[in-house]
Amino acid sequence: MTFNSLLQFAAVLGVLLLLARPLGEYMGRVLEREAVFLDPLVKPLERGLYRLAGIEAEDRMDWKGYALAVLVFSGVGLVALLALFRTQHLLPFNPQRQPPLPWGVALNTALSFVTNTNWQAYAGESTMSHLTQMLGLTVQNFLSAAKGIAVLAALARGLRRRKATNLGSFWVDLTRITLYILLPLSMLFAVVLIALGVVQTLGPNPVATLLSPIQGVDGKPVLHQVLAVGPVASQEAIKILGTNGGGFFNSNSAHPFENPSALSSLLQVLGILLIPASLCFSFGRMVRDRRQGLALLSAMTLLFLMALGALHWAEQRGNPALRGLPVTQVLADQPGAEHPGGNLEGKESRFGITGTTLYATATTGTSCGAVNGMHDSFTPLGGLVTLLLMQLGEVVFGGVGSGLYTMLVFAILAVFMAGLMVGRTPEYLGKKIEAFETKMASLVILIPAASVLVGTALAVLLPAALASLSNPGAHGFSEALYAFSSASNNNGSAFAGLGANTPFYNSATGIAMLLGRFGTLLPVLAIAGSLASKKRTPPGPGTLPTHGPLFVVMLVAVVLLVGALTFLPALALGPIAEHLALRG
Amino acid sequence: MTHPTPSTTQPLSLFHGPILRRALVEAGRKLNPLHQLRNPVMFTVWIGSALTTLLWIQALGGHGEARPGFILAIALWLWFTLLFANFAEAMAEGRGKAQADSLRRSRQDVGAKRLKDKVPGRDWEAVGAAALRVGDLVLVEAGDTIPGDGEVVEGVASVNEAAITGESAPVIRESGGDRSAVTGGTQVLSDWIVVRITSNPGETFLDRMIAMVEGAKRQKTPNEIALDILLAALTIIFLLATATLLPYSIYSVRAAGQGSPVTITVLVALLVCLIPTTIGGLLSAIGIAGMDRMVQANVIATSGRAVEAAGDVDVLLLDKTGTITLGNREAVALLPVAGVDPDRLADAAQLASLADETPEGRSVVVLAKERYGLRERDLRTLGARFVPFSAQTRMSGVDLGGREIRKGAVDAIEAYVTGRGGHFPEALRSEVDAISRAGGTPLVVAESQGGTARALGAIQLKDIVKGGIKERFAELRQMGIKTVMITGDNPLTAAAIAAEAGVDDFLAQATPEAKLKLIREYQAGGRLVAMTGDGTNDAPALAQADVAVAMNSGTQAAKEAGNMVDLDSNPTKLIEIVRIGKQLLMTRGSLTTFSIANDVAKYFAIIPAAFVMTYPQLGILNVMGLHSPESAILSAVIFNALIIVCLIPLALRGVAYQPLGASTVLRRNLALYGLGGLLVPFLGIKLIDLILVATRLA
């Protein structure tokens, strides 16, 4: 690892950890409905919205009420998106005259954006009108992210409250998260992105004359190129901050109009990790024990560093099959003999291995799914790291809200094992972990894992599905495994080789995304409800502390062990077999 | 009737011959799938065993997916896995049964002398004990066995309770008060009593005890249910991971153009190796063995839930007398007032105590003899008249002609002295306060001659704190358990004894209501409270406490209110009970961790073996260098089965337990069972593979 790589990694993580605390504290205040500095600006708007919707700010919901509100709200969002997709040709802001989306891809995309997955079976610039991008996709980018944070807030309240049923009001949470957190941050970030060169326009696509004409597929020379543009920066900001990942353009953040420079790329990585990391501090504040949030953040950071180290090592090491050939893959950074070395396939030269591996780790460790390079072209071991990061359940910082609430489920499982080992009924933050919590926590682990395994099995068994794999052998298997790992864990990135817009993939990934989002979110709310109704045992020397290094290590071990034991056979037949074959 | 030798006091050796033999038979009987249904992990193994057996039969016909010998070997070892798990359970049950049998011997149907018309008297009819119902009155005379649980309503008798407690010294049972409860199956040695029957046949204490130790009515405890759910979830995950391997393998074979898809036999073998059979197979044995350890400590718990709760206890309420201090107070010093000769005080104190048969009184005589060389004298030859203690005067003493000597509580003596024209010195009052502050109980001695009285001095009585109790409390503190002393003493005295004994807190001048209130307060703060009690007035507090240990010598009401009965009636037993509860949970947790950690090695054995024909490069994952794919898979399955047998002693005995803080215990158990669980199977599987190769079995 070069000094340059280290510097980039350290800079991003350093700034991240520096910003996480103040932002986390601020978000904690917002979620606890305390006064914040934006009140004079936003409060009137917030009040107006409540009045408009007929919501009482003091509403109380038990976990079932909260869950119902999430479901109804998602349902409405789904229908609105579908309507927009199917009628975009009749609506304004469609300079390229995009036709309505076919039902299959429309439903898949609607599910994808409502579940914060942003799996894209379509190419944005050649499918969606500006209105669809702004009113449909960008709106869902905000709302699906806000839903994740709201559910986390409900869980934190469940842990904090005693003998209560009230988890807060979903409507109020949703409104406050959007108005006080996501909108201001996105506006700020969008302006920064525009300053760095990301496009933002409602006009039609400009046409450029090529300096040197090329030969078209029909044999005629091509003289002009249509440059796809649009309201990119405004969508890009929330795509990153809300760990959504659905790009305006098909090539996502590898596209120079979405991600023009190394600096914008680093800022995007920072943006992806910012809210998930900061929420650890919000959580600590909400449960009145900052050390708890810090422990969770430490576990996430540890996992992130392990993954980043492995991924960077695999890519910088290069392709083992090229060894012995007259190709140099060795890094040389002396002046005059500069050579990046490693595996540069599928990477933008303006980001290089360092910028791409950092981005890939961040985007697959969180459930973002934006990409600035092609994961399909990573070395098999590099691809394995991205696969595993998703299969672990998206907890390495994870999606906004969802990452932390899934990590808390792992913490509950770790506490369960540890509690038994010290001879006490397991407790987390003073709440006893009993049969119901264990059952729900098991579902959170089980449902996405089942979806990945069964989905992949269908994909490699059904002839209709096999046609989508562009590579034969172990790599093709990895493509299918990646698709379902991504969809089932609401990541949304893809191994680019996969032809995803087929009836099989549209329906199968649609189901996987639904299962992955609501199959975890609902059990988490059930846990919140059950924990809220319990007494709180004050900690003593006999209770296992859940903030020390021992617990952090135990938590990391549980996350890794559960992921590895579930997916090792599949990984052996995919990236591991491929890697060993390349080694020869 | 023969006197049963109670087994409860003699722990059985772990592999007791008859139990072992019976367990082997039971293990076979438990192969019934209906029995396995209770345990999802082992039921999965049952299905796998049946499936591979069918595959073997198919292979015998020549259309098998693999060599019949290989399938048979896998099938057999899968059945063995089940048998070993059954055997563990049967062993634990067998040990309980052995104890139950000895209890049952004392329950043989004995005759009863039922009083006609349910009125006390001597007019009885002979009936069998089974015919008795609640409310019947029975007469039990010397030599009779008490026919059922009940309460003495008339008479007093000495009773041999060895059948229940293992303690051969007879105890007194009499009507009224805290010693009125009798247990069916015990024997009256002398005198007679009339007993009102309080439970119907089949519901007596003895019956419940037998059911408990047999594990017949054993219900899963809350933690066990939660663990069961987790194990079931893991089983489903591994079921999915192995089942989907078949399509993955079919695809890979097609893609690589070599090898053949993984066989069902191998998939079943992989599945059984991965699912947590080690803990799944030992889970019920651990639970039964926990109850068994309670019984060996002479504690009968009314439910497994109570045993488990004992491990969670945060606060122990301990009665001062009998638990923290020896029952009696002792005179330790005589403190004369200024101007009184110490010998004169000693003389007066001794005279006042000669006829006082209370332990305190006797200790004064002993002190006078040891410290002041005063021999015991005979009151009659002195012509003295003993004045006994009464609730009105709150003094006792002697009258010697014109001389009166009195000893008693400070205020009583003060009233006596001032009432007879005497003066109660201020110095004595401060002396007396000093004694109280130091945890002692002061008695004041006064004499009156010729109508004027004067105080001579004070006797310092002191509670004797039990030896070693302070260390035990320190242990408890380290485990995170708070100890609270309950006493009727005044706060000054209580504070001093609390400090000497090293308890964390105390409740002075405790009434039953105050006790109940204290328990509720702790519970409202989220604490789990344990206590012991014996009297009827303890019953409300016992009913409120989370872990309530009633003394066997206590009243029926106390026993009904508690969820455990200590046959030895030893209040210090609570500490032992906590230990057993914790050990039960720790054993489960440690073996679960061990079981899951084992899977890593099993993957390294089976994955390369299953896929090396398709992807030869996967052979590099065979880090153990196992001989062949067949031997690798077989070794993993054999290891998986044998490890259950190896861990039976640990499951029955419980993991080693030390009273340490939670983090230390976790670090130790993680290193031992987590890291150990990771490494042991690598060695074990390699060893089995070497043996298989050496014996040409693979």
PDB file of C-alpha atoms in Angstrom, chain A residues 413 416-418 420-426 434-435 438-439 442 445-446 450 452-454 456-457 460-461 466 469 471-474 476-477 535-538 541-545 550 554 561 565-566 568-570 572-573 576-577 580-581 583, chain B residues 223 225-227 229-230 233 236-238 240-241 244-245 247-249 251-252 254-255 311-314 477-480 523 525-527 582 585-586 589-590 592-593 596 599-600 603 607 611 615 617-618 620 661-663 665-667 669-670:
ATOM      1  CA  LEU A 413     -27.389 -12.270  19.124  1.00  0.00           C
ATOM      2  CA  PHE A 416     -27.406 -13.798  23.798  1.00  0.00           C
ATOM      3  CA  MET A 417     -24.375 -16.062  23.356  1.00  0.00           C
ATOM      4  CA  ALA A 418     -22.213 -14.035  25.701  1.00  0.00           C
ATOM      5  CA  LEU A 420     -25.377 -17.509  28.482  1.00  0.00           C
ATOM      6  CA  MET A 421     -21.620 -17.962  28.730  1.00  0.00           C
ATOM      7  CA  VAL A 422     -21.428 -15.757  31.814  1.00  0.00           C
ATOM      8  CA  GLY A 423     -24.384 -17.487  33.430  1.00  0.00           C
ATOM      9  CA  ARG A 424     -27.104 -14.890  33.220  1.00  0.00           C
ATOM     10  CA  THR A 425     -30.216 -14.386  31.177  1.00  0.00           C
ATOM     11  CA  PRO A 426     -28.842 -12.237  28.355  1.00  0.00           C
ATOM     12  CA  GLU A 434     -35.877 -13.721  25.619  1.00  0.00           C
ATOM     13  CA  ALA A 435     -37.611 -16.105  23.244  1.00  0.00           C
ATOM     14  CA  THR A 438     -34.432 -14.314  19.665  1.00  0.00           C
ATOM     15  CA  LYS A 439     -37.113 -15.388  17.241  1.00  0.00           C
ATOM     16  CA  SER A 442     -33.262 -14.958  13.843  1.00  0.00           C
ATOM     17  CA  ILE A 445     -30.648 -12.968   9.742  1.00  0.00           C
ATOM     18  CA  LEU A 446     -32.581 -15.772   8.114  1.00  0.00           C
ATOM     19  CA  ALA A 450     -32.601 -17.459   2.428  1.00  0.00           C
ATOM     20  CA  VAL A 452     -29.794 -14.903  -1.494  1.00  0.00           C
ATOM     21  CA  LEU A 453     -29.337 -18.674  -1.462  1.00  0.00           C
ATOM     22  CA  VAL A 454     -32.646 -19.642  -3.035  1.00  0.00           C
ATOM     23  CA  THR A 456     -29.098 -17.821  -6.732  1.00  0.00           C
ATOM     24  CA  ALA A 457     -30.161 -21.460  -6.915  1.00  0.00           C
ATOM     25  CA  VAL A 460     -28.293 -21.100 -12.025  1.00  0.00           C
ATOM     26  CA  LEU A 461     -30.964 -23.758 -12.509  1.00  0.00           C
ATOM     27  CA  LEU A 466     -29.026 -18.761 -17.283  1.00  0.00           C
ATOM     28  CA  LEU A 469     -25.048 -14.679 -17.306  1.00  0.00           C
ATOM     29  CA  ASN A 471     -19.627 -15.340 -18.371  1.00  0.00           C
ATOM     30  CA  PRO A 472     -19.542 -19.095 -18.130  1.00  0.00           C
ATOM     31  CA  GLY A 473     -18.156 -21.028 -15.203  1.00  0.00           C
ATOM     32  CA  ALA A 474     -17.404 -19.839 -11.741  1.00  0.00           C
ATOM     33  CA  GLY A 476     -21.024 -16.530 -14.098  1.00  0.00           C
ATOM     34  CA  PHE A 477     -22.003 -18.097 -10.806  1.00  0.00           C
ATOM     35  CA  LYS A 535     -38.336  -3.477  32.686  1.00  0.00           C
ATOM     36  CA  ARG A 536     -34.809  -2.143  32.598  1.00  0.00           C
ATOM     37  CA  THR A 537     -32.263  -3.845  34.793  1.00  0.00           C
ATOM     38  CA  PRO A 538     -29.626  -1.426  36.001  1.00  0.00           C
ATOM     39  CA  PRO A 541     -20.695  -6.160  37.917  1.00  0.00           C
ATOM     40  CA  GLY A 542     -22.589  -9.333  37.025  1.00  0.00           C
ATOM     41  CA  THR A 543     -23.985  -7.887  33.817  1.00  0.00           C
ATOM     42  CA  LEU A 544     -21.892  -8.143  30.720  1.00  0.00           C
ATOM     43  CA  PRO A 545     -20.735  -4.699  29.589  1.00  0.00           C
ATOM     44  CA  LEU A 550     -14.184  -7.550  24.397  1.00  0.00           C
ATOM     45  CA  MET A 554     -17.249 -10.605  19.990  1.00  0.00           C
ATOM     46  CA  LEU A 561     -19.019 -16.150  11.588  1.00  0.00           C
ATOM     47  CA  LEU A 565     -20.901 -20.115   7.738  1.00  0.00           C
ATOM     48  CA  THR A 566     -23.924 -19.265   5.619  1.00  0.00           C
ATOM     49  CA  LEU A 568     -18.843 -20.252   2.422  1.00  0.00           C
ATOM     50  CA  PRO A 569     -20.038 -23.095   0.163  1.00  0.00           C
ATOM     51  CA  ALA A 570     -21.478 -20.638  -2.352  1.00  0.00           C
ATOM     52  CA  ALA A 572     -16.206 -21.599  -2.751  1.00  0.00           C
ATOM     53  CA  LEU A 573     -18.003 -22.365  -6.006  1.00  0.00           C
ATOM     54  CA  ILE A 576     -12.762 -18.886  -4.573  1.00  0.00           C
ATOM     55  CA  ALA A 577     -12.867 -21.473  -7.361  1.00  0.00           C
ATOM     56  CA  LEU A 580      -7.704 -20.718  -7.554  1.00  0.00           C
ATOM     57  CA  ALA A 581      -8.187 -21.412 -11.258  1.00  0.00           C
ATOM     58  CA  ARG A 583      -3.617 -19.002  -9.925  1.00  0.00           C
TER      59      ARG A 583
ATOM     60  CA  ASN B 223     -33.705 -19.411  28.271  1.00  0.00           C
ATOM     61  CA  ILE B 225     -36.777 -21.937  24.664  1.00  0.00           C
ATOM     62  CA  ALA B 226     -34.863 -18.904  23.397  1.00  0.00           C
ATOM     63  CA  LEU B 227     -31.806 -21.048  22.715  1.00  0.00           C
ATOM     64  CA  ILE B 229     -35.248 -20.930  18.657  1.00  0.00           C
ATOM     65  CA  LEU B 230     -31.722 -19.833  17.832  1.00  0.00           C
ATOM     66  CA  ALA B 233     -32.852 -20.818  13.023  1.00  0.00           C
ATOM     67  CA  ILE B 236     -32.779 -23.661   8.773  1.00  0.00           C
ATOM     68  CA  ILE B 237     -29.861 -21.525   7.570  1.00  0.00           C
ATOM     69  CA  PHE B 238     -27.643 -24.577   7.162  1.00  0.00           C
ATOM     70  CA  LEU B 240     -30.737 -23.760   2.961  1.00  0.00           C
ATOM     71  CA  ALA B 241     -26.972 -23.518   2.532  1.00  0.00           C
ATOM     72  CA  THR B 244     -28.937 -24.923  -2.528  1.00  0.00           C
ATOM     73  CA  LEU B 245     -25.549 -26.567  -3.009  1.00  0.00           C
ATOM     74  CA  PRO B 247     -28.266 -26.621  -7.942  1.00  0.00           C
ATOM     75  CA  TYR B 248     -24.975 -24.744  -7.475  1.00  0.00           C
ATOM     76  CA  SER B 249     -23.121 -27.974  -8.005  1.00  0.00           C
ATOM     77  CA  TYR B 251     -24.366 -25.568 -12.586  1.00  0.00           C
ATOM     78  CA  SER B 252     -20.687 -25.859 -11.710  1.00  0.00           C
ATOM     79  CA  ARG B 254     -21.971 -28.125 -16.388  1.00  0.00           C
ATOM     80  CA  ALA B 255     -19.728 -25.038 -16.445  1.00  0.00           C
ATOM     81  CA  GLY B 311     -28.575 -17.605  38.020  1.00  0.00           C
ATOM     82  CA  ASP B 312     -30.000 -14.150  37.347  1.00  0.00           C
ATOM     83  CA  VAL B 313     -30.445 -13.088  40.942  1.00  0.00           C
ATOM     84  CA  ASP B 314     -29.157  -9.579  41.711  1.00  0.00           C
ATOM     85  CA  ARG B 477     -20.180  -9.099  45.166  1.00  0.00           C
ATOM     86  CA  GLN B 478     -17.730 -10.097  42.481  1.00  0.00           C
ATOM     87  CA  MET B 479     -20.505 -11.973  40.740  1.00  0.00           C
ATOM     88  CA  GLY B 480     -22.552  -8.793  40.871  1.00  0.00           C
ATOM     89  CA  GLN B 523     -38.099  -5.537  41.716  1.00  0.00           C
ATOM     90  CA  GLY B 525     -35.857  -1.200  39.953  1.00  0.00           C
ATOM     91  CA  GLY B 526     -35.516  -4.198  37.644  1.00  0.00           C
ATOM     92  CA  ARG B 527     -33.691  -6.471  40.099  1.00  0.00           C
ATOM     93  CA  LYS B 582     -25.374 -19.817  36.740  1.00  0.00           C
ATOM     94  CA  LEU B 585     -26.696 -21.259  31.758  1.00  0.00           C
ATOM     95  CA  MET B 586     -22.932 -21.215  31.308  1.00  0.00           C
ATOM     96  CA  GLY B 589     -23.791 -21.060  26.314  1.00  0.00           C
ATOM     97  CA  SER B 590     -20.336 -22.601  26.216  1.00  0.00           C
ATOM     98  CA  THR B 592     -23.420 -23.634  21.881  1.00  0.00           C
ATOM     99  CA  THR B 593     -20.335 -21.572  21.145  1.00  0.00           C
ATOM    100  CA  ILE B 596     -20.891 -23.343  16.163  1.00  0.00           C
ATOM    101  CA  ASP B 599     -18.326 -25.742  11.798  1.00  0.00           C
ATOM    102  CA  VAL B 600     -15.323 -23.936  10.373  1.00  0.00           C
ATOM    103  CA  TYR B 603     -16.272 -26.879   6.044  1.00  0.00           C
ATOM    104  CA  ILE B 607     -16.233 -28.542   0.831  1.00  0.00           C
ATOM    105  CA  PHE B 611     -16.219 -30.358  -5.149  1.00  0.00           C
ATOM    106  CA  TYR B 615     -12.944 -27.792  -9.500  1.00  0.00           C
ATOM    107  CA  GLN B 617      -8.105 -26.368  -7.607  1.00  0.00           C
ATOM    108  CA  LEU B 618     -10.384 -26.495  -4.534  1.00  0.00           C
ATOM    109  CA  ILE B 620      -5.967 -26.626  -1.812  1.00  0.00           C
ATOM    110  CA  GLY B 661     -16.892 -10.658  37.050  1.00  0.00           C
ATOM    111  CA  ALA B 662     -18.839 -11.079  33.821  1.00  0.00           C
ATOM    112  CA  SER B 663     -16.032  -9.911  31.522  1.00  0.00           C
ATOM    113  CA  VAL B 665     -15.819 -15.216  32.786  1.00  0.00           C
ATOM    114  CA  LEU B 666     -16.658 -14.354  29.182  1.00  0.00           C
ATOM    115  CA  ARG B 667     -13.011 -13.996  28.204  1.00  0.00           C
ATOM    116  CA  ASN B 669     -15.121 -19.225  28.235  1.00  0.00           C
ATOM    117  CA  LEU B 670     -14.587 -17.620  24.837  1.00  0.00           C
TER     118      LEU B 670
END
